[in-house]
mmCIF file of C-alpha atoms and ligand atoms in Angstrom:
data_model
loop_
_atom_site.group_PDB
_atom_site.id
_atom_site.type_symbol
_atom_site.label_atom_id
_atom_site.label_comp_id
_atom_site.label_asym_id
_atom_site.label_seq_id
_atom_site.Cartn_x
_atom_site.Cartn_y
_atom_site.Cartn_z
ATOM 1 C CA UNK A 1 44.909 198.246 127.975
ATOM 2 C CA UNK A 2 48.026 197.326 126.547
ATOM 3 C CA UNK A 3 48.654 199.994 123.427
ATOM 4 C CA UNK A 4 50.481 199.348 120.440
ATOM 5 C CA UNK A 5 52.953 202.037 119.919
ATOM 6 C CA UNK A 6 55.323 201.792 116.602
ATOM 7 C CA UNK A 7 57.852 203.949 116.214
ATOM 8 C CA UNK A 8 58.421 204.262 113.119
ATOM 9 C CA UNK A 9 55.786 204.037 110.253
ATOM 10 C CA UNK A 10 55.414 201.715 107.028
ATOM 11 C CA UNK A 11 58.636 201.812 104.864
ATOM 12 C CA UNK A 12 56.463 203.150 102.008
ATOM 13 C CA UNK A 13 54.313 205.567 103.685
ATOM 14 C CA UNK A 14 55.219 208.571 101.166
ATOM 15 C CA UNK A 15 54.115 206.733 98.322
ATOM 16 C CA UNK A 16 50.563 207.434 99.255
ATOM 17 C CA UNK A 17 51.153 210.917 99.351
ATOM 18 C CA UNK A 18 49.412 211.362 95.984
ATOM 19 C CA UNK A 19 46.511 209.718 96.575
ATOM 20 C CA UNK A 20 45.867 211.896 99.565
ATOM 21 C CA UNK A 21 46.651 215.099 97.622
ATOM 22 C CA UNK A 22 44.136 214.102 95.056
ATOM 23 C CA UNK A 23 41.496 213.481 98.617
ATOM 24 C CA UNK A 24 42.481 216.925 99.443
ATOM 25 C CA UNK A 25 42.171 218.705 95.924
ATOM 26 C CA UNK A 26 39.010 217.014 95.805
ATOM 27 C CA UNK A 27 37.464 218.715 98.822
ATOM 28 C CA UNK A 28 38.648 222.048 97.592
ATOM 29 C CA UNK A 29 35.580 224.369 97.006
ATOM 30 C CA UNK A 30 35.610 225.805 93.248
ATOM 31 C CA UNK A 31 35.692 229.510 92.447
ATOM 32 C CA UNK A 32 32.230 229.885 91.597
ATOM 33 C CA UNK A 33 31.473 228.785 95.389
ATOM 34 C CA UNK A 34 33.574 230.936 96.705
ATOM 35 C CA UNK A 35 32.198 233.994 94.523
ATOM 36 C CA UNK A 36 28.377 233.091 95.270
ATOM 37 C CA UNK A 37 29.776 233.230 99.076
ATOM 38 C CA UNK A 38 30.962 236.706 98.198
ATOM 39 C CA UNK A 39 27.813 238.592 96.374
ATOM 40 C CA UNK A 40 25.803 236.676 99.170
ATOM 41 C CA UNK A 41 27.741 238.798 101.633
ATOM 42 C CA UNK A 42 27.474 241.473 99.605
ATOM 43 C CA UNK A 43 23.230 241.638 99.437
ATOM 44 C CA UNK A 44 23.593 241.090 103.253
ATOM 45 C CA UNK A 45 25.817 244.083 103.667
ATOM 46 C CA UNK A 46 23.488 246.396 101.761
ATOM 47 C CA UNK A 47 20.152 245.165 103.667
ATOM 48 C CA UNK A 48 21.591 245.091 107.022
ATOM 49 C CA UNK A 49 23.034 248.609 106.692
ATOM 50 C CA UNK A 50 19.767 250.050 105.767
ATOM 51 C CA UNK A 51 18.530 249.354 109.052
ATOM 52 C CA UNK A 52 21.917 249.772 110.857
ATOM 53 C CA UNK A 53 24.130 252.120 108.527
ATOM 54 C CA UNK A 54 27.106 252.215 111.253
ATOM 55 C CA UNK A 55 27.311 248.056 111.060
ATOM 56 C CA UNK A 56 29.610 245.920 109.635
ATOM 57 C CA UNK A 57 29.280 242.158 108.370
ATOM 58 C CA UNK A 58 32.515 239.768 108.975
ATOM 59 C CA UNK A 59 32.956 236.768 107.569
ATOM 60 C CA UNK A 60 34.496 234.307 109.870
ATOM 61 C CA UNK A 61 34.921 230.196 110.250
ATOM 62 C CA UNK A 62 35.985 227.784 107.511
ATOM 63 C CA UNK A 63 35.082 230.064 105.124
ATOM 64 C CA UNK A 64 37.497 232.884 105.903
ATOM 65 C CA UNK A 65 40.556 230.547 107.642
ATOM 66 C CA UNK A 66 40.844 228.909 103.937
ATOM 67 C CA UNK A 67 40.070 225.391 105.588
ATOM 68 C CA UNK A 68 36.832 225.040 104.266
ATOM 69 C CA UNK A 69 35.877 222.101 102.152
ATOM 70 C CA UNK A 70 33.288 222.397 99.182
ATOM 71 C CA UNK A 71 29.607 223.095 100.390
ATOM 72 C CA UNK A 72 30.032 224.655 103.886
ATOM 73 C CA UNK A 73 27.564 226.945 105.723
ATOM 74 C CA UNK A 74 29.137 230.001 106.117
ATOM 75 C CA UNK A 75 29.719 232.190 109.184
ATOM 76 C CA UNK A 76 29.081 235.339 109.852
ATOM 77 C CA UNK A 77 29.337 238.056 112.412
ATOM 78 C CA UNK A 78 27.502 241.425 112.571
ATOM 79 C CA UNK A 79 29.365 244.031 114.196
ATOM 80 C CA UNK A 80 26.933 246.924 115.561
ATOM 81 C CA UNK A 81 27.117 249.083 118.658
ATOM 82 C CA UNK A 82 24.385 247.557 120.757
ATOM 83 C CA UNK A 83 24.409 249.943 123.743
ATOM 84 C CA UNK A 84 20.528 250.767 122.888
ATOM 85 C CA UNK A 85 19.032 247.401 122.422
ATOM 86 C CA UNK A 86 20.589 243.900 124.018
ATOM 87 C CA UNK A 87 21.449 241.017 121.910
ATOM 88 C CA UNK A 88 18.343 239.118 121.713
ATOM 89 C CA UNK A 89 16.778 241.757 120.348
ATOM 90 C CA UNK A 90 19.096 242.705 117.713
ATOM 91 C CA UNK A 91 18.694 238.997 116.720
ATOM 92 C CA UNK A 92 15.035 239.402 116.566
ATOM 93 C CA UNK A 93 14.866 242.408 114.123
ATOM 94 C CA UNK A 94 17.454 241.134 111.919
ATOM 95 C CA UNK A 95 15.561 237.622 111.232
ATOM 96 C CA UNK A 96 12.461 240.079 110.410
ATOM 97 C CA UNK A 97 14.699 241.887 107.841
ATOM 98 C CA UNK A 98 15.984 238.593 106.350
ATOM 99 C CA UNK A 99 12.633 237.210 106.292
ATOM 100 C CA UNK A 100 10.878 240.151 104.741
ATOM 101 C CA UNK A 101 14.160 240.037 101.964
ATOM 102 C CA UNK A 102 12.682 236.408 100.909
ATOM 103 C CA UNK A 103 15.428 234.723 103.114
ATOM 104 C CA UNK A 104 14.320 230.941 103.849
ATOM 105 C CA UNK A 105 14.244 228.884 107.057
ATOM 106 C CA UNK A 106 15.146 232.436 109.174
ATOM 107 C CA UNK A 107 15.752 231.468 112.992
ATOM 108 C CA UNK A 108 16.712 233.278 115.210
ATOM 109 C CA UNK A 109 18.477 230.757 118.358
ATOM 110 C CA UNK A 110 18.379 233.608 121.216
ATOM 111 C CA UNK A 111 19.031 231.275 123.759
ATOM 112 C CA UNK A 112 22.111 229.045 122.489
ATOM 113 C CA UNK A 113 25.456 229.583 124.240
ATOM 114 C CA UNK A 114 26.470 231.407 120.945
ATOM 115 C CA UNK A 115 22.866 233.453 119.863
ATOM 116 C CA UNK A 116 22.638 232.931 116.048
ATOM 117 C CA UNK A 117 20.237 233.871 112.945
ATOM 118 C CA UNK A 118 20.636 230.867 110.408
ATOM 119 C CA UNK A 119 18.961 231.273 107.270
ATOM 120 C CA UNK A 120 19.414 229.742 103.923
ATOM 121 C CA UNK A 121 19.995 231.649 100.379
ATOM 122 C CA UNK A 122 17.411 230.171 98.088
ATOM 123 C CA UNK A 123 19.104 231.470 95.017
ATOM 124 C CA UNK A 124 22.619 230.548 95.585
ATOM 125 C CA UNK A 125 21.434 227.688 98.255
ATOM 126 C CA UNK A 126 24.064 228.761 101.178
ATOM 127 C CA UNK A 127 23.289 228.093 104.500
ATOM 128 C CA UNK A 128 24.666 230.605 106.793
ATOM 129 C CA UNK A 129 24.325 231.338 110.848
ATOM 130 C CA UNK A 130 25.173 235.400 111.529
ATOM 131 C CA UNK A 131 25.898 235.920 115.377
ATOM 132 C CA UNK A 132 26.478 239.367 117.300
ATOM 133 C CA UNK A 133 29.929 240.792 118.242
ATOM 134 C CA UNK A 134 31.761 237.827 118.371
ATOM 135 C CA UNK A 135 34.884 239.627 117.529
ATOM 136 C CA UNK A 136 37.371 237.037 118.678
ATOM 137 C CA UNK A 137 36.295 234.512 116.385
ATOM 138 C CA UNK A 138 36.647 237.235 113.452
ATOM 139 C CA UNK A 139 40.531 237.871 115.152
ATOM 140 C CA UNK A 140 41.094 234.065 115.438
ATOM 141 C CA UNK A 141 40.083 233.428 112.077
ATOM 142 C CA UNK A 142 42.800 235.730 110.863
ATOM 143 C CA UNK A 143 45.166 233.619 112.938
ATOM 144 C CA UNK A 144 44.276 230.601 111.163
ATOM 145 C CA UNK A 145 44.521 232.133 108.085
ATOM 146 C CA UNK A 146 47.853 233.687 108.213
ATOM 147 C CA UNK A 147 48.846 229.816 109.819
ATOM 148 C CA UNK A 148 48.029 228.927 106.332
ATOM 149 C CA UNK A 149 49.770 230.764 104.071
ATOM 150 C CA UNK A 150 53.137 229.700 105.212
ATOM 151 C CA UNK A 151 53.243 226.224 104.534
ATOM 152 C CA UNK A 152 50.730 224.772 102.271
ATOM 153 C CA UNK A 153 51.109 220.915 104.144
ATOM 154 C CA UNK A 154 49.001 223.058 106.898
ATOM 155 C CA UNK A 155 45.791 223.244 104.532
ATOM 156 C CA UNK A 156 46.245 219.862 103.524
ATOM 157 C CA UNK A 157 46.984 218.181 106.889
ATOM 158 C CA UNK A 158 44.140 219.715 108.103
ATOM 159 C CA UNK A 159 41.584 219.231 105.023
ATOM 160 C CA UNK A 160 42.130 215.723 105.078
ATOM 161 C CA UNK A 161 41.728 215.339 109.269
ATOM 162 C CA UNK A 162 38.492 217.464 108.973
ATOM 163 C CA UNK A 163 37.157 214.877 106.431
ATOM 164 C CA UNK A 164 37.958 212.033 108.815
ATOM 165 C CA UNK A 165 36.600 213.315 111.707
ATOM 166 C CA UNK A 166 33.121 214.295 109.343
ATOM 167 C CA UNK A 167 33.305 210.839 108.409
ATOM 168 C CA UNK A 168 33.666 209.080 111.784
ATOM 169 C CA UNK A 169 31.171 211.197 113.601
ATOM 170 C CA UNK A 170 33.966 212.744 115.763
ATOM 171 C CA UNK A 171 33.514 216.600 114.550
ATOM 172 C CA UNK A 172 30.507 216.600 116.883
ATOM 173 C CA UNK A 173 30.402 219.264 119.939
ATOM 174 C CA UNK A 174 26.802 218.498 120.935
ATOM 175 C CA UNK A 175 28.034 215.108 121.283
ATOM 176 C CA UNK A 176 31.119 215.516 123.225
ATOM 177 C CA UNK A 177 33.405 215.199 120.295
ATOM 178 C CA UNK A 178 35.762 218.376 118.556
ATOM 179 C CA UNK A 179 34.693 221.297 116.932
ATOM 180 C CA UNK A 180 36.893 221.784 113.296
ATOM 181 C CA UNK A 181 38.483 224.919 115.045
ATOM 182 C CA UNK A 182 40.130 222.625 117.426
ATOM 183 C CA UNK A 183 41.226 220.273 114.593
ATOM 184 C CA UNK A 184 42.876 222.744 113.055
ATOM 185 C CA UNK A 185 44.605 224.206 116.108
ATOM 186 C CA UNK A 186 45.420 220.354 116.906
ATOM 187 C CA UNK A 187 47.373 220.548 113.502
ATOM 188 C CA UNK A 188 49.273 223.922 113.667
ATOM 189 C CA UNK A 189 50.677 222.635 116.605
ATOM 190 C CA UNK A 190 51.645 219.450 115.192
ATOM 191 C CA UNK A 191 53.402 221.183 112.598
ATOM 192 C CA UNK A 192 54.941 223.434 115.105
ATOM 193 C CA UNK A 193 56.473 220.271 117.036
ATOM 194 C CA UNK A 194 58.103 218.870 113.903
ATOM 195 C CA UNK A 195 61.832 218.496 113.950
ATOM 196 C CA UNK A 196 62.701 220.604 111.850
ATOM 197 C CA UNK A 197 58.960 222.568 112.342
ATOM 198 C CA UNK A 198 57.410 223.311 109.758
ATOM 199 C CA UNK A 199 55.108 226.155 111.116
ATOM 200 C CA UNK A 200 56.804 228.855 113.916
ATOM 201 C CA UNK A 201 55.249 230.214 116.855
ATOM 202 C CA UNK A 202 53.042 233.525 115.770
ATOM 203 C CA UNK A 203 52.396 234.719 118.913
ATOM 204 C CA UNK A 204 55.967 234.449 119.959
ATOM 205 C CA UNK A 205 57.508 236.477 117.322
ATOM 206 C CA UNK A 206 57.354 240.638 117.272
ATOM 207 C CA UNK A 207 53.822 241.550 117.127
ATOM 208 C CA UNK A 208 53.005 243.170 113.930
ATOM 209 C CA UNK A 209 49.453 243.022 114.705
ATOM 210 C CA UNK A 210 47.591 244.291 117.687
ATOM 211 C CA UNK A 211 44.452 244.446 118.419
ATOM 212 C CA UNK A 212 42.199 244.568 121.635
ATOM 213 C CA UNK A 213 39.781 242.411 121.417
ATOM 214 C CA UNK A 214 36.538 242.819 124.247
ATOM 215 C CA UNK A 215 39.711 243.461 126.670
ATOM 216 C CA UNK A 216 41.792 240.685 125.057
ATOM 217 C CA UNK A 217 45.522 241.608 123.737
ATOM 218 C CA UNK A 218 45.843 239.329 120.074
ATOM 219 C CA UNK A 219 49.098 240.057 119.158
ATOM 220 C CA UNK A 220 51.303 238.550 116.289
ATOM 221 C CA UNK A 221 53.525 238.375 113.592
ATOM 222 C CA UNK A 222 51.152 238.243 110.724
ATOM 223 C CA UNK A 223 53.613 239.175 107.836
ATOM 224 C CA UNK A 224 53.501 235.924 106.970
ATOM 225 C CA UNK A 225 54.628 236.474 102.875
ATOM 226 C CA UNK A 226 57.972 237.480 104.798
ATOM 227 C CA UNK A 227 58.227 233.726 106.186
ATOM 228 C CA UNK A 228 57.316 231.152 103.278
ATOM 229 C CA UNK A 229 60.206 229.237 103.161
ATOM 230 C CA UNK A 230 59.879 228.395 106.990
ATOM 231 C CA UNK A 231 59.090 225.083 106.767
ATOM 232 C CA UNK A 232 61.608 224.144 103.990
ATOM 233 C CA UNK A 233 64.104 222.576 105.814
ATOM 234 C CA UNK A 234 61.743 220.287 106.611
ATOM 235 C CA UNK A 235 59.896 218.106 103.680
ATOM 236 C CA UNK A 236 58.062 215.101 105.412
ATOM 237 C CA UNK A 237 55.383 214.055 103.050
ATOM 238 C CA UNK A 238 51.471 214.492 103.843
ATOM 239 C CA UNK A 239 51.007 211.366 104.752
ATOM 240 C CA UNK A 240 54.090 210.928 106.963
ATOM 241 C CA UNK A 241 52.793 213.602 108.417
ATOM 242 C CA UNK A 242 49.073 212.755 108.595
ATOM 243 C CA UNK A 243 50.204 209.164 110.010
ATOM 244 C CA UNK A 244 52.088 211.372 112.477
ATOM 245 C CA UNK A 245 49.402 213.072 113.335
ATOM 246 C CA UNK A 246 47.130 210.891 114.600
ATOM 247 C CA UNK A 247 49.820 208.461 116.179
ATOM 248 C CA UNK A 248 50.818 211.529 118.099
ATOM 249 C CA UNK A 249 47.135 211.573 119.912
ATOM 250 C CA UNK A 250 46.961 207.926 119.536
ATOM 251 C CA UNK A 251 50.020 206.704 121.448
ATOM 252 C CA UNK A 252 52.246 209.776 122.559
ATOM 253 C CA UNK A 253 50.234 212.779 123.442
ATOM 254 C CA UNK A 254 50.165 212.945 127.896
ATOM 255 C CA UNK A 255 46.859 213.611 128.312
ATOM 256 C CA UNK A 256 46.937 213.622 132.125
ATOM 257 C CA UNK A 257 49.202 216.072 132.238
ATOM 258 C CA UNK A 258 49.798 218.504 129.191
ATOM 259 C CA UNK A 259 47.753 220.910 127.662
ATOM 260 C CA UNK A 260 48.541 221.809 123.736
ATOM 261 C CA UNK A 261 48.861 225.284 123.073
ATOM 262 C CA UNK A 262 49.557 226.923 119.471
ATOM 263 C CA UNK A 263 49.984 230.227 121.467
ATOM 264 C CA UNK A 264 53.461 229.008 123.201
ATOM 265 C CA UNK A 265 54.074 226.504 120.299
ATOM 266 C CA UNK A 266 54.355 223.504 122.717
ATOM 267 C CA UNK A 267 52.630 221.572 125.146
ATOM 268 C CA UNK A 268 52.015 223.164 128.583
ATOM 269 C CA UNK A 269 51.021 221.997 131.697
ATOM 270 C CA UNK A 270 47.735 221.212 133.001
ATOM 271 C CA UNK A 271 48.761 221.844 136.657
ATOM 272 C CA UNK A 272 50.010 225.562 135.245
ATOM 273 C CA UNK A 273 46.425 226.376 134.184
ATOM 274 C CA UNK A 274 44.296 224.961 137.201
ATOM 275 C CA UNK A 275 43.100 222.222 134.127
ATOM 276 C CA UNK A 276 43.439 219.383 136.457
ATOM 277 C CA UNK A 277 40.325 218.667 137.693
ATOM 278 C CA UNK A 278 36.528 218.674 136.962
ATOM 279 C CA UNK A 279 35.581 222.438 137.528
ATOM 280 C CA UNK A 280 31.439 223.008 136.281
ATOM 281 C CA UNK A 281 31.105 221.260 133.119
ATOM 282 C CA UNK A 282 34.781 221.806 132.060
ATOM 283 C CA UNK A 283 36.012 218.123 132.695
ATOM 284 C CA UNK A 284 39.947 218.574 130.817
ATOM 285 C CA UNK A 285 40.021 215.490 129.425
ATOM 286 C CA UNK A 286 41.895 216.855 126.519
ATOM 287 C CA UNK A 287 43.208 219.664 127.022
ATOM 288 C CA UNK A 288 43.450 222.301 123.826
ATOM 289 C CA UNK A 289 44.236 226.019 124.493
ATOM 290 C CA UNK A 290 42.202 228.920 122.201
ATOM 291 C CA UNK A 291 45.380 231.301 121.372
ATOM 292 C CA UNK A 292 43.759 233.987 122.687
ATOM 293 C CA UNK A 293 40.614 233.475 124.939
ATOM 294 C CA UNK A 294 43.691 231.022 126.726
ATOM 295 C CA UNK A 295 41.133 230.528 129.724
ATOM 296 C CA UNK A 296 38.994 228.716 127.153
ATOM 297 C CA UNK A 297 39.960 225.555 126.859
ATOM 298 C CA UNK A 298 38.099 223.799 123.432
ATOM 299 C CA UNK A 299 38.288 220.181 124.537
ATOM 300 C CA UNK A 300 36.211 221.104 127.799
ATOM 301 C CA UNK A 301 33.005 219.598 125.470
ATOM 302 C CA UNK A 302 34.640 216.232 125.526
ATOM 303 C CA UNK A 303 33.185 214.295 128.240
ATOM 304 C CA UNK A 304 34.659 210.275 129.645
ATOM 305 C CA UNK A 305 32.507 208.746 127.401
ATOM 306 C CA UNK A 306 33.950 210.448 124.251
ATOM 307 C CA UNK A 307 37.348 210.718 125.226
ATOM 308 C CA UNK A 308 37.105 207.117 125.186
ATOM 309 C CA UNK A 309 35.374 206.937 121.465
ATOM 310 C CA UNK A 310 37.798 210.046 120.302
ATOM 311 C CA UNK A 311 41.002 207.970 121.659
ATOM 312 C CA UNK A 312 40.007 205.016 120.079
ATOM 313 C CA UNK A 313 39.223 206.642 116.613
ATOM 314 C CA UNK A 314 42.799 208.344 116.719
ATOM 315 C CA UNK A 315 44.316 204.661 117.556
ATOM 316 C CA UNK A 316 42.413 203.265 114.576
ATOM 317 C CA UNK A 317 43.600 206.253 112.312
ATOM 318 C CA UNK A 318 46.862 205.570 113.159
ATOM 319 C CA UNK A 319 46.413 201.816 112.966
ATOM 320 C CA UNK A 320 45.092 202.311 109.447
ATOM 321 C CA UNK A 321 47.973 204.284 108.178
ATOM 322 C CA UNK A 322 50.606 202.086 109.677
ATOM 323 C CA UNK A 323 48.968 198.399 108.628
ATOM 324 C CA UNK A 324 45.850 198.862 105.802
ATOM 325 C CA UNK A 325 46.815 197.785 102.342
ATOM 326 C CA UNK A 326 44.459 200.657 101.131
ATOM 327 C CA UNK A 327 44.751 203.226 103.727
ATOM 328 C CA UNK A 328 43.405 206.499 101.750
ATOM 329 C CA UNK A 329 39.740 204.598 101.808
ATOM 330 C CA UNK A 330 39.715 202.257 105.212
ATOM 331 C CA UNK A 331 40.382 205.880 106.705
ATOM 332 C CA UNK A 332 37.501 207.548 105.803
ATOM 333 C CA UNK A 333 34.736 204.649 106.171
ATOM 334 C CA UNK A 334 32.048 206.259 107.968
ATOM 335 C CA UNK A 335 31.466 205.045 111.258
ATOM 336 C CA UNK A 336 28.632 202.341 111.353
ATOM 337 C CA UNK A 337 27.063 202.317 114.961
HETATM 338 N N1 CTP B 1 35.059 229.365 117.216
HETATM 339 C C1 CTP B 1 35.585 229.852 118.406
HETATM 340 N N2 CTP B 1 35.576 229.075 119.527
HETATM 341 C C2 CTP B 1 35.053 227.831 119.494
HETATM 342 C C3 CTP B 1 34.525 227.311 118.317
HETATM 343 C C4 CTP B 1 34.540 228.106 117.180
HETATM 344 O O1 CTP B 1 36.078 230.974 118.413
HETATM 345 N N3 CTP B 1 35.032 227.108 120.610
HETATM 346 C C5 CTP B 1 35.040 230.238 116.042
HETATM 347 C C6 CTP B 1 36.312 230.162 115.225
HETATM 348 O O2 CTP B 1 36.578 231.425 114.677
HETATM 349 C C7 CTP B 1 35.949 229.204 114.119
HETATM 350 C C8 CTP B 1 34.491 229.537 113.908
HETATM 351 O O3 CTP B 1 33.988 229.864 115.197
HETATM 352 O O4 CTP B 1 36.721 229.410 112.968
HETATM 353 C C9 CTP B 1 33.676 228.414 113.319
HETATM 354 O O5 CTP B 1 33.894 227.249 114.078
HETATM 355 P P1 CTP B 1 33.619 225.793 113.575
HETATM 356 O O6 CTP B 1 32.190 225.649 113.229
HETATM 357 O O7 CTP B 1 34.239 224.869 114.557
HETATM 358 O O8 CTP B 1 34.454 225.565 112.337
HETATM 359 P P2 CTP B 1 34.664 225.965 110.870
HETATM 360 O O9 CTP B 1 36.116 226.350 110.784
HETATM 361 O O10 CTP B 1 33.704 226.971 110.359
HETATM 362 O O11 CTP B 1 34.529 224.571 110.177
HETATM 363 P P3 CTP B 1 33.386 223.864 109.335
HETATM 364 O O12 CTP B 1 33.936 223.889 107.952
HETATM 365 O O13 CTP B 1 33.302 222.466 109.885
HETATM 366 O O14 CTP B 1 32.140 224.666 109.511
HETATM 367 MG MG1 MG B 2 31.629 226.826 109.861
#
């Protein structure tokens, strides 16, 4: 297949830059979202510590990176000492707590490859799925956070690819497509590539936090109000950037051999991690490092029929930006099988 691969983009590219703020501030959840999220975790705290006083509740996901849009489920992740009882059973009890508390649609998924609760909140109307120790998710949600505070094109950027790939049915594990965390890693290290970049290397900088994580180091440079201006000497515009973006996994991005990873801040190689062949169900067909499970690789979902769909959807993304008189709306059509 013969690929269309423009170098540069549309002369007036940055003049759409407001319309895809306005996208952006649109999907911003309000306050009062944000404080129903909190006195939900609050009533959660006080009933879960009355069976467990020594536990602790974490928020984690979209709705403690800052990239969540309006009406999200929210994530959360009960942190208990469970040397006496195993994990299914901890999951057990606490849908019986929920449910006797008046929680709706309690289940309790003991045998998915991440054991949840979900329940929904029938007086604020959140949905929310509370798993066991998952600690690293709590860490790399911190990551993702501090990401975000130092250039505010991060949020945005990331907002508006989110809402693409929701609206052409490419933000779908179960289906072989990305998860949003990978989106959002995608991004930072897009933003780390820039010339000049626009986001710097955490991991690479002097660790000012450490933690050990279940026998993982995460270690960074999380003082991030001491880097804000980082990304000033470069201003592309969101949508330069967003066009980019998805040329980059359109038309330039090596997926046979590289590997992006937000924890060098570059592309690595696939032959460096043993990602170059089929190994299980872990196929590498894109190839995304977690920055710090780095054995995990978060594109090994992505199977050769979706790579194919997912490649294709990035070439029309990019085909929209560069050629559609009214890119901020062709973009987000939703896919019609
Ligand atoms: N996570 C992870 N490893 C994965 C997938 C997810 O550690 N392979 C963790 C991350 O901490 C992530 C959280 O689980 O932030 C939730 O993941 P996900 O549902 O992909 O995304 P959200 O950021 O919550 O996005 P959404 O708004 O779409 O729910
Ligand atoms: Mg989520």
């Amino acid at each position: 297949r013969i690929r269309r691969r423009e170098l540069e983009c549309r002369y007036d590219i940055d003049d759409m830059t407001p319309l895809f703020l306005a996208i952006y501030r649109s999907l911003i959840p309000a306050e009062e979202e944000k404080e129903k999220q909190k006195q939900l975790l609050v009533s959660l705290r006080k009933l879960v510590n009355k069976e467990w006083p020594d536990a602790e509740l974490h928020l984690y996901g979209s709705c403690a990176n800052s990239f969540d849009v309006s009406n999200s489920d929210i994530d959360i992740c009960l942190a208990i000492d469970d040397s006496k009882m195993s994990k299914s059973e901890i999951l057990l009890k606490l849908a019986d707590i929920l449910e006797s508390d008046n929680l709706q649609n309690v289940q309790a998924l003991t045998r998915a490859r991440v054991p949840i609760v979900k329940m929904m909140d029938p007086v604020t109307g959140i949905s929310c799925d509370i798993c066991i120790n998952n600690l690293l998710a709590v860490a790399n949600t911190k990551l993702l956070r501090d990401y975000a505070q130092i250039d505010e094109r991060l949020r945005q950027l990331a907002f508006i690819v989110k809402h693409w790939a929701k609206s052409r049915g490419v933000n779908e594990t179960y289906r072989g497509t990305l998860s949003s965390y990978a989106y959002v890693l995608m991004c930072i290290h897009f933003l780390q590539q820039r010339k000049p970049a626009i986001l710097p290397c955490l991991q690479e900088m002097e660790a000012t936090y450490l933690a050990n994580v279940d026998g993982v180091q995460c270690a960074y440079f999380d003082q991030v109000d001491r880097i804000r201006h980082f990304g000033a000497q470069n201003n592309e515009s969101i949508a330069r950037l967003l066009w980019g973006f998805f040329h980059y996994w359109a038309y330039c991005h090596d997926y046979a051999n590289d590997v992006i990873s937000v924890r060098a801040g570059r592309n690595i190689s696939k032959q460096l991690k043993d990602w170059t062949r089929r190994i299980g169900n872990d196929r590498h067909l894109i190839c995304i490092e977690d920055p710090f499970e780095t054995s995990h690789d978060l594109g090994r979902v992505v199977d050769k029929y979706s790579i194919k769909i997912l490649r294709e959807e990035f070439e029309r993304a990019a085909d929209v930006l560069q050629y559609d008189s009214n890119p901020s709306v062709t973009l987000f059509e939703p896919y019609v099988p």
